[in-house]
Amino acid sequence: MTTGGQSGSLFGAGDSALGYLYQIRLALLASLRRLARGQIFFLYLETLDDVTFEPSGSPLELFQLKHHIRSTANLTDASPDIWKTLRVWITGRSDGTIPRDARLCLVTTSPVTDHAVAAKLGLKDRDETGAVRVLSEVASTSASADNAIAYGLFLGLSATEKLDLVSSITIASKADNIGEIEQGLSEYARTAVRRDVASSFLTRLEGWWMVQCQKHLIAQSMTPISSTALESEIDELRDQFLIDALPVDDDILEADVGLAAYEDAIFVHQAKLAAIGPRRVLAAIRDYYRAFEHRSRWMRENLLLVGELDKYERTLKEEWMLVFDRAVDELGQPAAEAELTKAARAIYQWVETSCFPIRPRVGNPSLSRGSLHMLADKGAVGWHPQFRERLEALLASRPTA
């Protein structure tokens, strides 16, 4: 990859963050387009090339990416983009790491002139014999020190080997830059889900893809990313953006939430009034966090209908009131502390075992429990039959600011 500067390994894989983002996003867009054609494949990053596709039943397809953000100059016949790429491919074919039948593609954001070697190796109107002639002439006459090794490797090939190499190469010039890749991804998202949720859908798809790419690279690219995994993730995400669903995000579900930040929260005191154990208190904190973060995210992304949260909380309070009033009615008058605690624990058990989804397909019960804890934090509901009096006493005992 190239992003205006060049650094890195022997063959110059740039280490720019923008370059890697381009690589990952282009790989995603290319994968989505292959899925649309019904292709089954495996994807590798940073193995034989920047991006490698292994289609089922077809030769490998290797992509070398050259992304330029500051230069709009034409891709010349002596361009380092071409010759450093040829150096990689000739070396790989020679030592057997790149199969002879592999399809090789140089993707560059640079434009080309009509008679350049890059134009002779485009997607149409190809002139492979002419390309061999031009490349041989450049390698024989150019004084470029940067390209010297590549020139020597190319000139060392036989005429048949040169034509065989060039016949396997496609140069895709004036390719989409990183902004245009983003536009292409956005266009895909608008075809996958409703337009009003397309941005949220794409954010989650790209987040999942980034995680898969990171795992792939950390594992030194040994385990490929499969088209099956990508298709399954798309299907799962699409279901979360149906009209009767909302997205439930793993980064929130998997967050490590401790007691310290919530120790003085009203909902924690409410849970403790039910005389539950410390692990159940931690579960209450986890559920509160999940509900709070999801609801906040849904609001930020405009995924909720007008008044939907108010309606949902009204439903929760009505359900709570039935359980709470029934428990209070069953108490003797006056009730002993043990009876009050027993009633509180019964009500709290209802909290833990009930599930009232905000929409029919939002089935994670922790969001329902957490929403009840959010109401408890406001004092709108409670578990102990005397929760209002106990909370008033608690608040009165706290020092004023």
Coordinates of C-alpha atoms in Angstrom, one line a residue:
M1 CA 0.0 0.0 0.0
T2 CA 1.1 3.6 -0.6
T3 CA -0.4 6.7 0.9
G4 CA 2.0 9.4 -0.4
G5 CA 5.0 8.1 1.5
Q6 CA 6.7 4.7 1.6
S7 CA 8.2 2.7 4.5
G8 CA 8.1 -0.7 5.9
S9 CA 9.2 -4.1 4.8
L10 CA 11.5 -5.2 2.0
F11 CA 8.8 -4.7 -0.6
G12 CA 7.6 -1.4 0.8
A13 CA 4.2 -2.2 2.4
G14 CA 3.4 1.2 3.8
D15 CA 2.6 1.4 7.5
S16 CA 0.4 4.4 7.3
A17 CA -2.8 4.1 9.3
L18 CA -4.7 5.5 6.3
G19 CA -3.2 3.0 4.0
Y20 CA -4.3 0.1 6.2
L21 CA -7.7 1.6 6.6
Y22 CA -7.9 1.7 2.8
Q23 CA -6.8 -1.9 2.5
I24 CA -9.3 -3.1 5.0
R25 CA -12.2 -1.1 3.6
L26 CA -11.4 -2.0 0.0
A27 CA -11.3 -5.7 1.1
L28 CA -14.7 -5.3 2.6
L29 CA -16.2 -3.6 -0.4
A30 CA -14.7 -6.2 -2.8
S31 CA -16.0 -9.0 -0.6
L32 CA -19.5 -7.5 -0.6
R33 CA -19.5 -7.3 -4.4
R34 CA -18.3 -10.9 -4.6
L35 CA -21.1 -12.0 -2.3
A36 CA -23.6 -10.2 -4.5
R37 CA -22.3 -12.3 -7.4
G38 CA -22.9 -15.5 -5.3
Q39 CA -19.2 -16.2 -5.0
I40 CA -17.8 -18.4 -2.1
F41 CA -14.3 -17.4 -1.1
F42 CA -11.7 -17.0 1.6
L43 CA -9.9 -13.7 2.1
Y44 CA -6.3 -13.2 3.3
L45 CA -4.5 -10.0 4.2
E46 CA -0.8 -9.4 4.1
T47 CA 0.1 -12.9 3.0
L48 CA 1.1 -13.3 -0.7
D49 CA -0.1 -9.7 -1.3
D50 CA -2.0 -6.8 0.3
V51 CA -5.3 -8.6 -0.3
T52 CA -5.7 -12.2 -1.5
F53 CA -8.9 -13.9 -2.5
E54 CA -9.2 -17.6 -2.8
P55 CA -12.5 -18.2 -4.7
S56 CA -14.0 -21.7 -4.5
G57 CA -12.9 -23.7 -7.5
S58 CA -10.9 -20.8 -9.1
P59 CA -7.3 -19.6 -9.1
L60 CA -6.0 -17.3 -6.3
E61 CA -6.5 -13.6 -6.9
L62 CA -3.8 -11.3 -5.5
F63 CA -4.2 -7.6 -5.1
Q64 CA -1.4 -5.1 -4.6
L65 CA -2.9 -1.7 -3.5
K66 CA -1.4 1.7 -4.2
H67 CA -3.4 4.5 -2.6
H68 CA -2.2 8.1 -3.1
I69 CA -3.7 11.0 -1.2
R70 CA -1.5 13.9 -2.4
S71 CA -0.5 12.9 -6.0
T72 CA -2.7 12.9 -9.1
A73 CA 0.2 12.3 -11.5
N74 CA -0.2 9.6 -14.2
L75 CA 1.1 6.2 -13.6
T76 CA 4.2 6.1 -15.9
D77 CA 5.9 3.1 -17.4
A78 CA 8.8 3.5 -15.0
S79 CA 6.6 4.1 -11.9
P80 CA 7.9 2.5 -8.7
D81 CA 4.3 1.4 -8.1
I82 CA 4.5 -0.9 -11.1
W83 CA 8.1 -2.1 -10.7
K84 CA 8.0 -2.7 -7.0
T85 CA 4.8 -4.7 -7.6
L86 CA 6.5 -6.7 -10.4
R87 CA 9.4 -7.4 -8.1
V88 CA 7.0 -8.9 -5.5
W89 CA 5.2 -11.0 -8.1
I90 CA 8.3 -12.2 -10.0
T91 CA 10.0 -13.2 -6.8
G92 CA 6.9 -15.0 -5.5
R93 CA 6.4 -16.9 -8.8
S94 CA 10.0 -17.9 -8.8
D95 CA 10.2 -19.3 -5.3
G96 CA 6.8 -20.9 -5.5
T97 CA 4.9 -18.8 -3.0
I98 CA 2.7 -17.4 -5.7
P99 CA 1.1 -20.1 -7.9
R100 CA 1.7 -19.8 -11.6
D101 CA -2.1 -19.7 -12.3
A102 CA -2.7 -16.9 -9.8
R103 CA -4.4 -13.8 -11.1
L104 CA -2.4 -10.7 -10.2
C105 CA -4.0 -7.2 -9.9
L106 CA -2.4 -3.9 -9.2
V107 CA -5.0 -1.4 -7.9
T108 CA -3.9 2.2 -8.0
T109 CA -5.7 5.5 -7.5
S110 CA -3.4 7.1 -10.1
P111 CA -4.7 7.7 -13.6
V112 CA -2.9 6.4 -16.8
T113 CA -2.5 7.7 -20.3
D114 CA -3.9 5.8 -23.2
H115 CA -0.6 4.4 -24.5
A116 CA 1.0 3.6 -21.1
V117 CA 1.8 0.0 -20.2
A118 CA -0.8 0.2 -17.5
A119 CA -3.5 0.9 -20.2
K120 CA -2.3 -2.1 -22.1
L121 CA -3.0 -4.3 -19.1
G122 CA -6.4 -2.9 -18.1
L123 CA -9.7 -4.8 -18.0
K124 CA -10.4 -4.3 -21.7
D125 CA -8.5 -3.6 -25.0
R126 CA -5.5 -5.5 -23.6
D127 CA -2.2 -5.6 -25.5
E128 CA -0.1 -8.1 -23.6
T129 CA 2.6 -8.4 -26.2
G130 CA 2.9 -4.7 -26.4
A131 CA 3.1 -4.5 -22.6
V132 CA 6.0 -7.0 -22.6
R133 CA 7.8 -4.8 -25.2
V134 CA 7.4 -1.6 -23.3
L135 CA 8.4 -3.2 -19.9
S136 CA 11.5 -4.7 -21.5
E137 CA 12.5 -1.4 -23.1
V138 CA 12.0 0.5 -19.7
A139 CA 14.0 -2.2 -17.8
S140 CA 16.8 -1.9 -20.4
T141 CA 17.0 1.9 -20.6
S142 CA 15.8 3.4 -17.3
A143 CA 18.5 4.6 -14.8
S144 CA 16.2 4.4 -11.8
A145 CA 18.1 3.0 -8.8
D146 CA 14.9 2.3 -6.9
N147 CA 13.7 0.0 -9.7
A148 CA 17.1 -1.6 -10.5
I149 CA 16.4 -5.0 -8.8
A150 CA 13.0 -5.3 -10.4
Y151 CA 14.5 -4.4 -13.8
G152 CA 17.1 -7.2 -13.4
L153 CA 14.5 -9.7 -12.4
F154 CA 12.2 -8.9 -15.3
L155 CA 15.1 -9.0 -17.9
G156 CA 16.1 -12.3 -16.4
L157 CA 12.9 -13.9 -17.5
S158 CA 12.6 -15.7 -20.9
A159 CA 10.3 -14.3 -23.5
T160 CA 7.7 -17.0 -22.7
E161 CA 8.0 -16.2 -19.0
K162 CA 7.5 -12.5 -19.5
L163 CA 4.4 -13.1 -21.6
D164 CA 3.1 -15.6 -19.1
L165 CA 3.6 -13.1 -16.2
V166 CA 2.1 -10.2 -18.0
S167 CA -0.9 -12.3 -19.1
S168 CA -1.7 -12.9 -15.5
I169 CA -1.6 -9.2 -14.6
T170 CA -4.5 -6.6 -14.6
I171 CA -3.8 -3.0 -13.7
A172 CA -6.9 -1.2 -12.3
S173 CA -6.0 2.5 -12.6
K174 CA -7.9 5.5 -11.2
A175 CA -9.4 3.2 -8.6
D176 CA -11.7 4.5 -5.9
N177 CA -9.8 6.4 -3.1
I178 CA -10.7 5.9 0.5
G179 CA -13.5 8.4 0.4
E180 CA -15.0 6.8 -2.7
I181 CA -14.7 3.4 -1.0
E182 CA -16.7 4.8 1.9
Q183 CA -19.3 6.0 -0.6
G184 CA -19.5 2.5 -2.1
L185 CA -20.0 0.9 1.3
S186 CA -22.8 3.4 2.0
E187 CA -24.5 2.6 -1.2
Y188 CA -24.3 -1.1 -0.3
A189 CA -25.8 -0.5 3.1
R190 CA -28.8 1.4 1.6
T191 CA -29.6 -1.7 -0.4
A192 CA -29.2 -4.1 2.6
V193 CA -31.5 -2.3 5.0
R194 CA -33.9 0.6 5.2
R195 CA -32.4 3.9 4.3
D196 CA -33.0 5.5 7.7
V197 CA -30.9 2.8 9.5
A198 CA -28.3 2.3 6.8
S199 CA -25.6 4.3 8.6
S200 CA -26.0 2.4 11.8
F201 CA -26.0 -0.9 9.9
L202 CA -22.8 0.0 8.2
T203 CA -21.1 1.2 11.4
R204 CA -21.7 -2.2 12.9
L205 CA -20.7 -4.2 9.8
E206 CA -17.4 -2.2 9.5
G207 CA -16.8 -2.7 13.3
W208 CA -17.2 -6.5 12.9
W209 CA -15.0 -6.5 9.8
M210 CA -12.3 -4.6 11.6
V211 CA -12.3 -7.0 14.4
Q212 CA -12.1 -10.0 12.0
C213 CA -9.2 -8.3 10.2
Q214 CA -7.4 -7.6 13.5
K215 CA -7.7 -11.2 14.6
H216 CA -6.6 -12.4 11.2
L217 CA -3.5 -10.3 11.2
I218 CA -2.7 -11.1 14.9
A219 CA -2.8 -14.8 13.9
Q220 CA -0.3 -14.0 11.2
S221 CA -3.0 -14.5 8.5
M222 CA -3.1 -18.2 9.0
T223 CA -6.9 -18.4 9.4
P224 CA -8.7 -16.7 6.5
I225 CA -11.9 -14.6 6.7
S226 CA -14.6 -16.6 4.9
S227 CA -17.5 -15.4 2.8
T228 CA -19.7 -17.6 4.9
A229 CA -18.8 -15.7 8.1
L230 CA -19.4 -12.3 6.4
E231 CA -22.7 -13.4 5.0
S232 CA -23.8 -14.7 8.4
E233 CA -22.9 -11.4 10.0
I234 CA -24.8 -9.5 7.4
D235 CA -27.9 -11.6 7.9
E236 CA -27.7 -11.2 11.7
L237 CA -27.3 -7.5 11.5
R238 CA -30.0 -7.1 8.9
D239 CA -32.4 -8.9 11.3
Q240 CA -31.5 -6.4 14.1
F241 CA -32.6 -3.5 11.9
L242 CA -36.0 -4.8 11.0
I243 CA -38.9 -2.6 12.1
D244 CA -39.7 -4.8 15.2
A245 CA -36.0 -5.0 16.3
L246 CA -33.1 -2.9 17.6
P247 CA -29.4 -3.6 17.4
V248 CA -27.9 -5.2 20.5
D249 CA -24.1 -4.6 20.4
D250 CA -21.4 -6.9 21.6
D251 CA -19.1 -4.1 22.7
I252 CA -21.7 -3.2 25.3
L253 CA -22.6 -6.7 26.3
E254 CA -19.0 -7.7 26.8
A255 CA -17.9 -4.6 28.7
D256 CA -16.4 -5.3 32.1
V257 CA -18.4 -3.3 34.6
G258 CA -17.4 -3.1 38.3
L259 CA -19.1 -2.1 41.5
A260 CA -17.0 1.0 42.3
A261 CA -18.6 3.3 39.8
Y262 CA -22.1 2.5 41.0
E263 CA -21.7 1.8 44.7
D264 CA -23.7 4.8 45.7
A265 CA -26.3 4.6 43.0
I266 CA -29.9 4.5 44.1
F267 CA -30.7 1.3 42.1
V268 CA -27.8 -0.5 43.9
H269 CA -29.3 0.5 47.3
Q270 CA -32.7 -0.6 46.1
A271 CA -31.2 -4.0 45.2
K272 CA -29.5 -4.3 48.6
L273 CA -32.8 -3.6 50.3
A274 CA -34.0 -6.9 48.9
A275 CA -31.1 -8.6 50.8
I276 CA -29.6 -10.2 47.7
G277 CA -26.0 -11.5 47.5
P278 CA -23.1 -9.5 46.1
R279 CA -23.0 -11.4 42.8
R280 CA -26.6 -10.5 42.2
V281 CA -25.8 -6.9 43.0
L282 CA -23.0 -7.0 40.3
A283 CA -25.5 -8.6 37.9
A284 CA -27.9 -5.6 38.5
I285 CA -25.0 -3.2 37.8
R286 CA -24.2 -5.1 34.6
D287 CA -27.8 -5.0 33.5
Y288 CA -28.2 -1.3 34.3
Y289 CA -25.1 -0.5 32.3
R290 CA -26.3 -2.5 29.3
A291 CA -29.7 -0.9 29.2
F292 CA -28.4 2.6 29.8
E293 CA -25.7 2.3 27.1
H294 CA -28.0 0.7 24.5
R295 CA -30.8 3.2 25.1
S296 CA -28.3 6.1 24.8
R297 CA -26.9 4.7 21.6
W298 CA -30.3 4.1 20.1
M299 CA -31.2 7.7 20.8
R300 CA -28.0 9.1 19.4
E301 CA -28.5 7.1 16.2
N302 CA -32.2 8.1 15.9
L303 CA -33.3 4.4 16.0
L304 CA -36.2 5.0 18.4
L305 CA -39.6 6.3 17.5
V306 CA -40.9 9.5 19.1
G307 CA -42.2 8.7 22.5
E308 CA -41.1 5.0 22.3
L309 CA -39.0 5.1 25.5
D310 CA -41.8 6.8 27.5
K311 CA -44.3 4.3 26.3
Y312 CA -41.9 1.4 27.2
E313 CA -41.2 2.8 30.7
R314 CA -45.0 3.2 31.3
T315 CA -45.5 -0.5 30.4
L316 CA -42.7 -1.5 32.8
K317 CA -44.2 0.6 35.6
E318 CA -47.6 -0.9 35.1
E319 CA -46.2 -4.5 35.2
W320 CA -44.2 -3.7 38.3
M321 CA -47.2 -2.1 40.0
L322 CA -49.2 -5.3 39.7
V323 CA -46.5 -7.4 41.3
F324 CA -45.6 -4.8 43.9
D325 CA -49.2 -4.2 45.0
R326 CA -50.0 -7.9 45.2
A327 CA -46.9 -8.4 47.4
V328 CA -47.9 -5.5 49.7
D329 CA -51.5 -6.8 49.9
E330 CA -50.3 -10.2 51.1
L331 CA -48.3 -8.7 54.0
G332 CA -49.7 -8.6 57.5
Q333 CA -50.3 -5.3 59.2
P334 CA -48.0 -4.3 60.7
A335 CA -45.5 -6.4 58.9
A336 CA -42.3 -7.7 60.6
E337 CA -39.0 -6.9 59.1
A338 CA -38.5 -10.5 58.0
E339 CA -41.8 -10.4 56.1
L340 CA -40.8 -7.2 54.4
T341 CA -37.5 -8.7 53.4
K342 CA -39.2 -11.8 52.1
A343 CA -41.6 -9.7 50.0
A344 CA -38.7 -7.6 48.7
R345 CA -36.9 -10.8 47.6
A346 CA -39.9 -12.1 45.9
I347 CA -40.4 -8.9 43.9
Y348 CA -36.7 -8.8 43.0
Q349 CA -37.0 -12.4 41.8
W350 CA -39.7 -11.2 39.4
V351 CA -37.3 -8.6 38.1
E352 CA -34.6 -11.2 37.4
T353 CA -36.9 -13.7 35.7
S354 CA -39.2 -11.4 33.7
C355 CA -38.5 -10.0 30.2
F356 CA -40.4 -7.1 28.7
P357 CA -38.7 -6.3 25.4
I358 CA -38.9 -2.8 24.0
R359 CA -39.6 -4.3 20.6
P360 CA -40.7 -7.9 19.9
R361 CA -37.3 -9.0 18.5
V362 CA -35.1 -7.4 21.2
G363 CA -34.9 -10.6 23.2
N364 CA -31.9 -10.0 25.5
P365 CA -33.4 -10.1 29.0
S366 CA -30.7 -8.0 30.5
L367 CA -32.0 -4.9 28.7
S368 CA -35.5 -5.4 30.3
R369 CA -33.9 -5.9 33.7
G370 CA -31.6 -3.0 33.2
S371 CA -34.5 -0.7 32.2
L372 CA -36.3 -1.6 35.5
H373 CA -33.1 -0.7 37.4
M374 CA -33.0 2.6 35.6
L375 CA -36.6 3.3 36.9
A376 CA -35.5 2.1 40.3
D377 CA -32.6 4.6 40.1
K378 CA -35.1 7.4 39.7
G379 CA -37.2 6.1 42.6
A380 CA -40.1 5.4 40.2
V381 CA -40.2 1.7 41.2
G382 CA -38.8 -0.3 44.0
W383 CA -38.5 -3.8 45.4
H384 CA -38.8 -3.4 49.1
P385 CA -42.4 -2.7 50.3
Q386 CA -41.2 0.4 52.1
F387 CA -38.7 1.4 49.5
R388 CA -39.9 5.0 49.4
E389 CA -39.4 5.5 53.2
R390 CA -36.1 3.7 53.1
L391 CA -34.8 5.8 50.2
E392 CA -35.9 9.1 51.9
A393 CA -34.0 8.1 55.0
L394 CA -30.9 7.2 52.9
L395 CA -31.0 10.5 51.1
A396 CA -31.5 12.4 54.3
S397 CA -28.5 10.8 55.8
R398 CA -26.2 11.8 53.0
P399 CA -24.1 15.0 53.5
T400 CA -25.3 17.9 51.4
A401 CA -22.9 19.4 48.8

